[in-house]
Coordinates of C-alpha atoms and ligand atoms in Angstrom, one line a residue:
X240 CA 115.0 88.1 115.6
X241 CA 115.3 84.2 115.3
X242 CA 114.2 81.6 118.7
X243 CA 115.3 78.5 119.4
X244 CA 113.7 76.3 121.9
X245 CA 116.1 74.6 124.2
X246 CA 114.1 71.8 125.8
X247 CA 114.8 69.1 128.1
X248 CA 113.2 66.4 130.3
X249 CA 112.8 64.7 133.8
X250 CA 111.0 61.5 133.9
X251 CA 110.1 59.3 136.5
X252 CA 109.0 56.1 135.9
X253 CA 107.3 54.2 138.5
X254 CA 109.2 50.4 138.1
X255 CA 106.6 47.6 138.3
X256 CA 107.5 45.9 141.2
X257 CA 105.4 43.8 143.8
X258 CA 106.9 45.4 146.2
X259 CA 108.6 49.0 147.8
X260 CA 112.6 50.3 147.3
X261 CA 113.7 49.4 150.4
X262 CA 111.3 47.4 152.5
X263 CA 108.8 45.0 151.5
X264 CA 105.5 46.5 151.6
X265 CA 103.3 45.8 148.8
X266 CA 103.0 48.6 145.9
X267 CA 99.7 49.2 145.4
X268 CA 97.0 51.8 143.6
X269 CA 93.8 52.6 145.7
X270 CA 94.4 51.0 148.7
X271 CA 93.9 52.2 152.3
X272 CA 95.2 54.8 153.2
X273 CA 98.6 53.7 154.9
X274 CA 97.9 50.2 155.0
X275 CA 100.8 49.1 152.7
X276 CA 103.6 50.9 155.3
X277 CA 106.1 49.5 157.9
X278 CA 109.0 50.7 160.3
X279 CA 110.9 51.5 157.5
X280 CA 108.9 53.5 155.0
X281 CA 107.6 55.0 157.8
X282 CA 111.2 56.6 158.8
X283 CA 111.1 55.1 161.9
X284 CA 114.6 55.4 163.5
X285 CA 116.3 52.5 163.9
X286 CA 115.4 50.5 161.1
X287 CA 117.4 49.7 158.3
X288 CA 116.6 49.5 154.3
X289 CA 117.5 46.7 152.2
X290 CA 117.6 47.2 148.3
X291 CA 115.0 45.4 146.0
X292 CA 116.8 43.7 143.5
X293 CA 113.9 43.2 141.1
X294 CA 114.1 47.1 141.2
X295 CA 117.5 47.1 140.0
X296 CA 117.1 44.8 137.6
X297 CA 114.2 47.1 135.8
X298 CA 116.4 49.9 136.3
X299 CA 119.4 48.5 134.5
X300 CA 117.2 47.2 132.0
X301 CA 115.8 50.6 131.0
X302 CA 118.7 52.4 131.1
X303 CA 120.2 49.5 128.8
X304 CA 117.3 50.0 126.5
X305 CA 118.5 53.7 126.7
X306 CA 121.9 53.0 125.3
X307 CA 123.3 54.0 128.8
X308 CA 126.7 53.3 130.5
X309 CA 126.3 50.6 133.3
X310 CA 128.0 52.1 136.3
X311 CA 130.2 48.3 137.8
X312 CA 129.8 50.5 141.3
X313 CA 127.0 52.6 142.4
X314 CA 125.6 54.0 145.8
X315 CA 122.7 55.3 147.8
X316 CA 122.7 59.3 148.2
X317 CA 120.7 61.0 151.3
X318 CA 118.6 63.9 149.5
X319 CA 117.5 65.7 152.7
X320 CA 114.4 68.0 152.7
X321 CA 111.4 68.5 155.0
X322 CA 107.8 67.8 154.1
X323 CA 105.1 65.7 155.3
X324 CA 105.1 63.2 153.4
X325 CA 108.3 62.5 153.4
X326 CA 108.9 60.8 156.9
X327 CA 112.4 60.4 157.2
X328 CA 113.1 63.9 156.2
X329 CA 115.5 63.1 153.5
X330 CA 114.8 60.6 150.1
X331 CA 116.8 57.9 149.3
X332 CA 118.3 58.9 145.7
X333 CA 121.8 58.6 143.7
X334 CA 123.7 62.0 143.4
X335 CA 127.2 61.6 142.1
X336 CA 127.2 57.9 140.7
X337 CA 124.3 57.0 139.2
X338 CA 123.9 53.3 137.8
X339 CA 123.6 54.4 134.5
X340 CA 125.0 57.4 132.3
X341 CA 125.5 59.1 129.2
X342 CA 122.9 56.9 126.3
X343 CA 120.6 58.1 123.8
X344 CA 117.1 57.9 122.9
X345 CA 116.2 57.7 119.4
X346 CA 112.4 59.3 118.6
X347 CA 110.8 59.5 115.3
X348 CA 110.7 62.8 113.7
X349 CA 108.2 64.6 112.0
X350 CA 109.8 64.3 108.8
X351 CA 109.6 60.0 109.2
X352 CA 113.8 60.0 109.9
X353 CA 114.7 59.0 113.5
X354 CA 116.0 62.3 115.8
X355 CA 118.5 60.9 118.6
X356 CA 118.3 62.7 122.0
X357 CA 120.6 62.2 124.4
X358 CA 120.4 61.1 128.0
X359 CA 122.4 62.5 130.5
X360 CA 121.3 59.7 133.1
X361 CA 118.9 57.2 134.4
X362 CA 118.9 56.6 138.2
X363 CA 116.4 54.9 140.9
X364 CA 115.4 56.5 143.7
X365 CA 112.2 56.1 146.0
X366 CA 108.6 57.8 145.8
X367 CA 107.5 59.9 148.5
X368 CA 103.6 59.4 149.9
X369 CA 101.5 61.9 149.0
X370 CA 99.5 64.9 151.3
X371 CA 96.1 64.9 150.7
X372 CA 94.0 68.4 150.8
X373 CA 91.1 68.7 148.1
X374 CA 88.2 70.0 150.0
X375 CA 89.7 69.8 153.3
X376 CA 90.6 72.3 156.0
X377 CA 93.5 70.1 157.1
X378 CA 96.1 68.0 155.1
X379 CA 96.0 64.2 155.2
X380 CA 99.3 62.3 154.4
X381 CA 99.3 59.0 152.8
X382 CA 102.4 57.3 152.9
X383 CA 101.6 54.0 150.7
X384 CA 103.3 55.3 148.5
X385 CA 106.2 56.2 150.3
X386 CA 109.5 54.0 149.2
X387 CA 107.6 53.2 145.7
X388 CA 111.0 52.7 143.0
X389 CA 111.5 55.3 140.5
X390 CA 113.8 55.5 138.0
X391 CA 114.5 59.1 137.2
X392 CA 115.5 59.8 133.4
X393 CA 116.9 63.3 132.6
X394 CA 117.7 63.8 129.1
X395 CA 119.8 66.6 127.5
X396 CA 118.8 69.7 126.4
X397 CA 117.9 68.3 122.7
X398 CA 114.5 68.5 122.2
X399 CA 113.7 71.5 119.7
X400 CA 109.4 71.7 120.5
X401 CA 106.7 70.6 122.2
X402 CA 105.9 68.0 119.5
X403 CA 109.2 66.5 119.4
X404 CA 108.9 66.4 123.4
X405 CA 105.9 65.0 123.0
X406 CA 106.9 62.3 120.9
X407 CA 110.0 61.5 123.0
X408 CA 107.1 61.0 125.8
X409 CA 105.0 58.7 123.8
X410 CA 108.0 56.4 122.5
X411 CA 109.6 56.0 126.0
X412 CA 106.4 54.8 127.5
X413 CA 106.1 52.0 124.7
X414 CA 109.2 51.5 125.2
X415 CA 108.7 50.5 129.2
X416 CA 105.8 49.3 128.8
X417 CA 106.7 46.4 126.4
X418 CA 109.9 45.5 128.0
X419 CA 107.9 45.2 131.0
X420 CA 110.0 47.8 133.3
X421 CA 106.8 50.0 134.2
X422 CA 103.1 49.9 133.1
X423 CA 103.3 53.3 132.8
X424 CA 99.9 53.9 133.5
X425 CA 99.2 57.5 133.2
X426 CA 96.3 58.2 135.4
X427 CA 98.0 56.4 138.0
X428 CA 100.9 59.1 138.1
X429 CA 103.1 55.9 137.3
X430 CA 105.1 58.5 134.8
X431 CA 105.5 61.6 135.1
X432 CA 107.2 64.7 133.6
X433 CA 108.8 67.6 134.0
X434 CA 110.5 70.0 131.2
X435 CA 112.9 72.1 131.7
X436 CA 112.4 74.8 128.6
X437 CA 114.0 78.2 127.6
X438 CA 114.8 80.0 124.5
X439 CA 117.9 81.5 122.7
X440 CA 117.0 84.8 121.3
X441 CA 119.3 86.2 118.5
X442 CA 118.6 89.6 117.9
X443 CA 121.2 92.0 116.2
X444 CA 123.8 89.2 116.4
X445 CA 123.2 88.5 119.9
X446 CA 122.4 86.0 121.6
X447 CA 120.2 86.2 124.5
X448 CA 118.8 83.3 126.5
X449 CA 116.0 83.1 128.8
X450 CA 115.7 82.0 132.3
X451 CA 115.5 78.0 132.3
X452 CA 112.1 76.5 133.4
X453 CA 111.5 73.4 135.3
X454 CA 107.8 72.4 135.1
X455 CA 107.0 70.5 138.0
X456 CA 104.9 67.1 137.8
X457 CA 102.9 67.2 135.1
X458 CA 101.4 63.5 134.5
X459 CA 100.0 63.7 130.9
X460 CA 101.4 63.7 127.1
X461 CA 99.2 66.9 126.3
X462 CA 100.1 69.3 129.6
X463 CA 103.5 68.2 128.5
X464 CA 103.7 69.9 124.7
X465 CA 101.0 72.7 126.0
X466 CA 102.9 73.5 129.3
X467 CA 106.1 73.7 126.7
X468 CA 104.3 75.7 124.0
X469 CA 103.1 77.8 126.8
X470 CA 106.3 78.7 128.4
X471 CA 108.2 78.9 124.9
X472 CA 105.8 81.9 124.4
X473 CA 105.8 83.3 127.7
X474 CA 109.4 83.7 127.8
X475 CA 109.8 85.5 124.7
X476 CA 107.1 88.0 125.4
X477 CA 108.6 88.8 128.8
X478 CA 112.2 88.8 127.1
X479 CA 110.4 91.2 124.8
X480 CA 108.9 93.6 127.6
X481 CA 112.4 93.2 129.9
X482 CA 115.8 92.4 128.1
X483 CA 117.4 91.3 131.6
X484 CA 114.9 88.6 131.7
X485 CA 117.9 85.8 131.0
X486 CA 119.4 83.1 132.4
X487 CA 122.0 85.4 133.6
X488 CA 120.2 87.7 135.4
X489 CA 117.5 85.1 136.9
X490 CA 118.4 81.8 137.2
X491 CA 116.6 78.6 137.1
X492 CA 112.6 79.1 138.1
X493 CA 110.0 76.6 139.3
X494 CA 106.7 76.4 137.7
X495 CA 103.6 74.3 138.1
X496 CA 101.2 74.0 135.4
X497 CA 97.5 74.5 135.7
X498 CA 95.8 72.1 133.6
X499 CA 92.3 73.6 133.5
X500 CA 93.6 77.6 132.9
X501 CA 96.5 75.7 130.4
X502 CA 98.9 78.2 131.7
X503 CA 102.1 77.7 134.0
X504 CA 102.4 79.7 137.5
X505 CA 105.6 80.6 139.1
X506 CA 106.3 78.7 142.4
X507 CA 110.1 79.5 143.5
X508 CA 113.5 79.8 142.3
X509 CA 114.8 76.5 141.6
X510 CA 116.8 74.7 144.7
X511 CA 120.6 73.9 143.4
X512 CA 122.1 70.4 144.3
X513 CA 124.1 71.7 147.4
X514 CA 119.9 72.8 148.5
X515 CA 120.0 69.3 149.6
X516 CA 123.0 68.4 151.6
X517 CA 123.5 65.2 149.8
X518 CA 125.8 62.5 151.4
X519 CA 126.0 58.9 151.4
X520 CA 123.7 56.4 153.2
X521 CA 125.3 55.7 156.0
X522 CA 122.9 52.6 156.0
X523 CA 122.8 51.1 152.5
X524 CA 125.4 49.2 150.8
X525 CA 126.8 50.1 147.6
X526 CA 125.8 47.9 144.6
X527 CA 128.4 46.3 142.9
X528 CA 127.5 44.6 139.4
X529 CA 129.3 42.2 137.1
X530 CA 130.1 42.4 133.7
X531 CA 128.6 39.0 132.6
X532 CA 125.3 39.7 134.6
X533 CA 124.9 43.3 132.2
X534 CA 125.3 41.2 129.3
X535 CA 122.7 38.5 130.2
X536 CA 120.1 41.7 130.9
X537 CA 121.0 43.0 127.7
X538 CA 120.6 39.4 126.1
X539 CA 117.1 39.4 127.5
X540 CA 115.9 42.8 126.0
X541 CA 116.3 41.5 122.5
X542 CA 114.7 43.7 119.6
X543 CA 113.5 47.1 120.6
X544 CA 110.5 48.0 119.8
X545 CA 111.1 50.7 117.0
X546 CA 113.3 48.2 115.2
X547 CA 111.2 45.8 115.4
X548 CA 108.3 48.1 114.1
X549 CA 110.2 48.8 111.2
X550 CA 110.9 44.8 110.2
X551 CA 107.3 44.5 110.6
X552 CA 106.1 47.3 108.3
X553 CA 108.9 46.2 105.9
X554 CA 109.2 42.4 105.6
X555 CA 105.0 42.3 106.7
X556 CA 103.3 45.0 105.7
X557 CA 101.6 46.3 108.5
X558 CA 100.2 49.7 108.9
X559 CA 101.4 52.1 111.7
X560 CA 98.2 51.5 113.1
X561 CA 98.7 47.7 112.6
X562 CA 101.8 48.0 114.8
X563 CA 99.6 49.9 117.8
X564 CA 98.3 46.7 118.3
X565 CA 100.6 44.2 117.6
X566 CA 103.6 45.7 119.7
X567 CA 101.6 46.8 122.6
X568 CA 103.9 44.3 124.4
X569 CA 106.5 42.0 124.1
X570 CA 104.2 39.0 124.0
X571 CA 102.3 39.7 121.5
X572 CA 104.6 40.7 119.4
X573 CA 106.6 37.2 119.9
X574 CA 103.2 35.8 119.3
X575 CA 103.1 37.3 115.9
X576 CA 106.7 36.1 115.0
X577 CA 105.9 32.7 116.5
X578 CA 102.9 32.2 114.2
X579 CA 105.1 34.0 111.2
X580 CA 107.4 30.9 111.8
X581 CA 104.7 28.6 112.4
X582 CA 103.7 29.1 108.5
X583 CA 101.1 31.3 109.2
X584 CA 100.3 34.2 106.1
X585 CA 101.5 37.9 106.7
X586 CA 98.3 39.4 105.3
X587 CA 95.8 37.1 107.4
X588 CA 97.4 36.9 110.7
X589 CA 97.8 40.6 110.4
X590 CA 94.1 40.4 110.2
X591 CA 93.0 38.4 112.6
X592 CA 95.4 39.8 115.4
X593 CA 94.1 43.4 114.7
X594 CA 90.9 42.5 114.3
X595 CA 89.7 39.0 116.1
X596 CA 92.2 38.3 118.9
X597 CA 92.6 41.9 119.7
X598 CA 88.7 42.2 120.0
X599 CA 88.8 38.9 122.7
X600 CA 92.0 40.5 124.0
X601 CA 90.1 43.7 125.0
X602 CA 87.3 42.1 126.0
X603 CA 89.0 40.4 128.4
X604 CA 91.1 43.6 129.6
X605 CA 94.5 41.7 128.6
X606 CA 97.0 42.0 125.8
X607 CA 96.3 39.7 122.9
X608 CA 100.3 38.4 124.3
X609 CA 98.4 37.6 127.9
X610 CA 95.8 35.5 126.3
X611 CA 97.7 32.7 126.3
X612 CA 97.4 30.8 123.3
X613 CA 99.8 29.2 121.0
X614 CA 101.5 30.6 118.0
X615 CA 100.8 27.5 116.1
X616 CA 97.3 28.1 117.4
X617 CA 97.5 31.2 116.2
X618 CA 99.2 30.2 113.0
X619 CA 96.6 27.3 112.0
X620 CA 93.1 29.9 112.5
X621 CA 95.2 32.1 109.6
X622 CA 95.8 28.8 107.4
X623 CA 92.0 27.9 108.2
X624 CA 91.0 31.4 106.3
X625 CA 93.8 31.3 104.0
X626 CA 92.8 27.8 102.7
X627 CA 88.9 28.5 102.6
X628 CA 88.7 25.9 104.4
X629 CA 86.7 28.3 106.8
X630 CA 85.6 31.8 106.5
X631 CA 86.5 35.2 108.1
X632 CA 82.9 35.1 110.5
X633 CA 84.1 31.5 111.2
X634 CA 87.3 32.3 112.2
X635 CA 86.0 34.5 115.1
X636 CA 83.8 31.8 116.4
X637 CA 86.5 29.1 116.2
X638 CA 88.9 31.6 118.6
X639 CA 85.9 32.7 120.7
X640 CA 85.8 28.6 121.5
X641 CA 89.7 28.0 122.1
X642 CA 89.8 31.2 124.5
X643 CA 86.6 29.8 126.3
X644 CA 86.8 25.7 126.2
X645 CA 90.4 25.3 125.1
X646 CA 90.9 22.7 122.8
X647 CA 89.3 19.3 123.9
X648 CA 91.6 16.2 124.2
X649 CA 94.0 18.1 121.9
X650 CA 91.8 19.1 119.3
X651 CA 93.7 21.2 116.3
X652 CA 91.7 24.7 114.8
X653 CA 90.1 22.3 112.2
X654 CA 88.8 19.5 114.4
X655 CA 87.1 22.7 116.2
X656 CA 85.8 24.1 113.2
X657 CA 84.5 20.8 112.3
X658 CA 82.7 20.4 116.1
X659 CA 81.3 23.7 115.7
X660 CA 80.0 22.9 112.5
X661 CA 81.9 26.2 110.6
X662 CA 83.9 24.3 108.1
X663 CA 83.2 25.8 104.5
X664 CA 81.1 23.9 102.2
X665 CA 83.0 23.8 99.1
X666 CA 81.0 21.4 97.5
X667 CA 79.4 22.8 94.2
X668 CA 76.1 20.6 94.2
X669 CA 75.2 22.1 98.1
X670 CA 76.0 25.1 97.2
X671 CA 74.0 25.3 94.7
X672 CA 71.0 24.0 96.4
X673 CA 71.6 27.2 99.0
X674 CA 71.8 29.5 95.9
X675 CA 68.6 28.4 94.8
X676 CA 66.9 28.6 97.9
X677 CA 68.1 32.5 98.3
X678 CA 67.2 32.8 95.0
X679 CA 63.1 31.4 96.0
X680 CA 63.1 33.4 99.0
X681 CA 63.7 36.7 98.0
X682 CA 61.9 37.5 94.6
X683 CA 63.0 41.3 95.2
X684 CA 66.2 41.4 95.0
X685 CA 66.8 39.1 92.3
X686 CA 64.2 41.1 90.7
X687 CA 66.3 44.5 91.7
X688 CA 69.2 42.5 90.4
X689 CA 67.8 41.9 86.6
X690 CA 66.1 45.2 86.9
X691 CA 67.2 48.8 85.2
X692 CA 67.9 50.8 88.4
X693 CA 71.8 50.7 88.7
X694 CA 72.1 51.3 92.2
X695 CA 69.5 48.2 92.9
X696 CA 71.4 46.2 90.4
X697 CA 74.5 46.9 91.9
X698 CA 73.8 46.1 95.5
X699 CA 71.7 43.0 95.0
X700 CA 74.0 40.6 94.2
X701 CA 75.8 41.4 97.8
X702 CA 72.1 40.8 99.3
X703 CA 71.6 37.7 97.7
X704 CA 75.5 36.3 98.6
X705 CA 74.6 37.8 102.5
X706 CA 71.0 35.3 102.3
X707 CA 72.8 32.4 100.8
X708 CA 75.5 32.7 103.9
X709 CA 72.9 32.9 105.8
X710 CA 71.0 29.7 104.6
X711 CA 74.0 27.7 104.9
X712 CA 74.6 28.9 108.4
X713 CA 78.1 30.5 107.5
X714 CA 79.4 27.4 106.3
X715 CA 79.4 28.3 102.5
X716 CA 82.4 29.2 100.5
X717 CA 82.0 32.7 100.0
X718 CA 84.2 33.2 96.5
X719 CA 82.3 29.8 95.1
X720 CA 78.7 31.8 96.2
X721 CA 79.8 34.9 94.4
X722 CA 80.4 32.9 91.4
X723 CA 77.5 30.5 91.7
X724 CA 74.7 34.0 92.1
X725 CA 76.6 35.6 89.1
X726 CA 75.9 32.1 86.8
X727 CA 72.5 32.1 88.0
X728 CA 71.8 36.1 87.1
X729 CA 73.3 35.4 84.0
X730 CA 70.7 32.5 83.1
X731 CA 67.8 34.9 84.5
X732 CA 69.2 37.6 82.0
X733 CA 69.3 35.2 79.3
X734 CA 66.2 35.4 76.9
X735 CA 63.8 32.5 77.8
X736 CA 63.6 30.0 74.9
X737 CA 59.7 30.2 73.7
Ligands
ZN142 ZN1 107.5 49.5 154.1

């Protein structure tokens, strides 16, 4: 007996707009219960929606990104269904012309080569508000909510496992997140999930497969590839106990997943389009787009960020890891090409971005992109280190002053370095006078340093180069102080002269 997972996905992606689908009520996390509603995300009769064209703009953005068809004529579709948090008793949606069809997605594989996973459509369509019953005897509805854009991304069935769906989860949310489509921000339900998964069972040359299951909302990487790896198994085992347990037989099935238990639990027989009675709003335009508009969005996406990953691991050596940082957004990652082309070194903005400005970045709760500095800002605090003319420790101060005073009347990363006092001492004769002062100070270690216990011996000289730094008040040339202890040790080693 061989399986073979069959897996596909429903995304929704809340766009990041300032404000709703069809009205103009702010889009907010947290707020008042319905204090962000009007006449018309309320469903009050008589009031007419008019389409944000922000949200459009995301939408065909992403579904460009997705290598999608750009419907030149789309509409607005009437969903109809009845629950309370849906006011108007029916969703604005697309049904039978989408604005986007038939792209790909490519995700990295396991194996480091690129798997591409096709995508049957990408649509928008509006949020509904949300019913509220945890701990209560009575439901509350929220409709804040209510009218929020989503674009809905259903792929085909091409994903092979939970991993690889997984991975295809992880990638697209970069992937909106840097072109600035949707923050994507997990806990705030701002994406969320739902596989549809069943197997094909070959077993004495036939081939059997299992009723599909849709998943319903689950809002986090890991339910997604357990909820999968779950229902994979479930399916087979009750394939196993019952051979009419197939597609066939059964149909499509709703599940919800419980995330504390990690197991799914059937909810219904899945509704089939004609469930809905779509038909056209009667009350909504249809969109009409132009070819030279498409092409200016798709101008503006530029690089992608997996192609862009790779140029940077190839042509700068960063580290997977490297990239986390560096391409958590478009900005920074322009920022990082605009101090590349500013002169700056590979190695040593590499550095400092991971380390230095991402450290003032976080602290600050932005991306390193949002700080708002320069790339020949940027570029010149690399040179600074790469010259000597100031050191690593240095280098943090000197950004730690541009983020907080900005430059004064113009003031370049030296003249800063210079005000602060940080620029490195490569002057031999001061030097020297710190080594000896170290050297006065701290009988010990240059003591442990001469002495027969290797381990002492060995860490000394570190010690000592740490006290001269010191002494000098990080203004020292680190390299020249390495070189200047190790001269020293070596006249202290030499036999005194009677
Ligand atoms: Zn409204």
């Amino acid at each position: 007996m061989t399986i073979r997972p069959i897996i596909g996905l429903e995304i929704h992606v809340q766009l990041a707009t300032r404000s709703k689908l069809f009205c103009s009520c702010a889009v907010e996390f947290a707020a008042e219960p319905n204090s962000r509603v009007c006449p018309v995300c309320l469903g009050m009769p008589g009031t007419l929606p008019v389409m944000n064209r922000a949200a459009y703009e995301l939408a065909v953005r992403a579904a460009l990104a997705l290598n999608c068809r750009i419907a030149r004529f789309t509409k607005w579709d009437r969903k109809s269904y009845y629950y309370p948090d849906m006011p108007k008793n029916y969703q604005i949606s697309q049904y039978d012309l989408p604005l986007s069809s038939e792209g790909y997605f490519e995700v990295p594989a396991a194996d480091g080569s690129l798997k591409r996973i096709g995508i049957i459509r990408a649509h928008l369509e509006e949020d509904a508000g949300k019913n509220l019953h945890e701990g209560l005897a009575y439901t509350r509805v929220d409709l804040n909510r209510a009218g929020t854009p989503l674009l809905e991304i259903v792929t085909k069935p091409d994903l092979s496992d939970a991993d690889e769906a997984y991975a295809f989860c992880v990638e697209l949310q970069r992937l909106v997140q840097y072109l600035g489509i949707s923050e994507a921000n997990m806990q705030q339900g701002q994406m969320r999930f739902e596989p549809n998964v069943n197997v094909a069972i070959t077993d004495g040359g036939v081939e059997y497969r299992t009723p599909i299951s849709e998943v319903k909302n689950l809002n986090s990487f890991r339910s997604v590839r357990a909820a999968i790896a779950y229902e994979i198994d479930r399916q087979v085992k009750a394939w196993q106990a019952d051979h009419n347990y197939t597609l066939d037989k059964v149909g499509k099935l709703n599940f919800g997943w419980d995330d504390a238990r990690e197991v799914t639990e059937f909810q219904r027989g899945k509704e089939e389009s004609h469930d809905y009675r779509y038909f056209p709003d009667p009350d909504l335009v249809p969109v009409t787009v132009e070819d030279a508009w498409i092409e200016q969005v798709q101008r503006e996406i530029g690089e992608l960020p997996l192609t862009r990953q790779a140029r940077f691991m190839r042509d700068f050596g960063m580290t997977a890891k490297d990239c986390e940082v560096i391409l958590a957004d478009r900005a920074t990652a322009d920022l990082y090409d605009g101090a590349i082309a500013a002169g700056a070194d590979a190695k040593v903005l590499t550095k400092q971005m991971v380390g230095v400005w991402n450290h003032l970045a976080s602290a600050r709760g932005v991306s390193i992109g949002a700080l708002g500095i320069a790339p020949v800002t940027v570029a010149d605090l690399a040179k600074a280190v790469q010259d000597g003319s100031i050191s690593a420790t240095a280098a943090a101060q000197v950004a730690e002053e541009i983020l907080n005073r900005g430059p004064v009347a113009g003031e370049g990363v030296q003249a800063i370095a210079a005000r602060l006092g940080v620029v490195q001492e490569r002057d031999e004769g001061a030097t020297q006078k710190w080594v000896e002062d170290a050297f006065a100070a701290n009988p010990q270690a240059v003591a442990d340093a001469l002495g027969t216990n290797e381990r002492k011996a060995k860490a000394a000289p570190g010690f000592l180069r740490g006290q001269v730094m010191k002494i000098s008040q990080g203004k020292a040339d680190p390299k020249l102080v390495g070189e200047l202890i190790e001269r020293k040790l070596d006249e202290l080693r030499r036999p005194k002269s009677p």
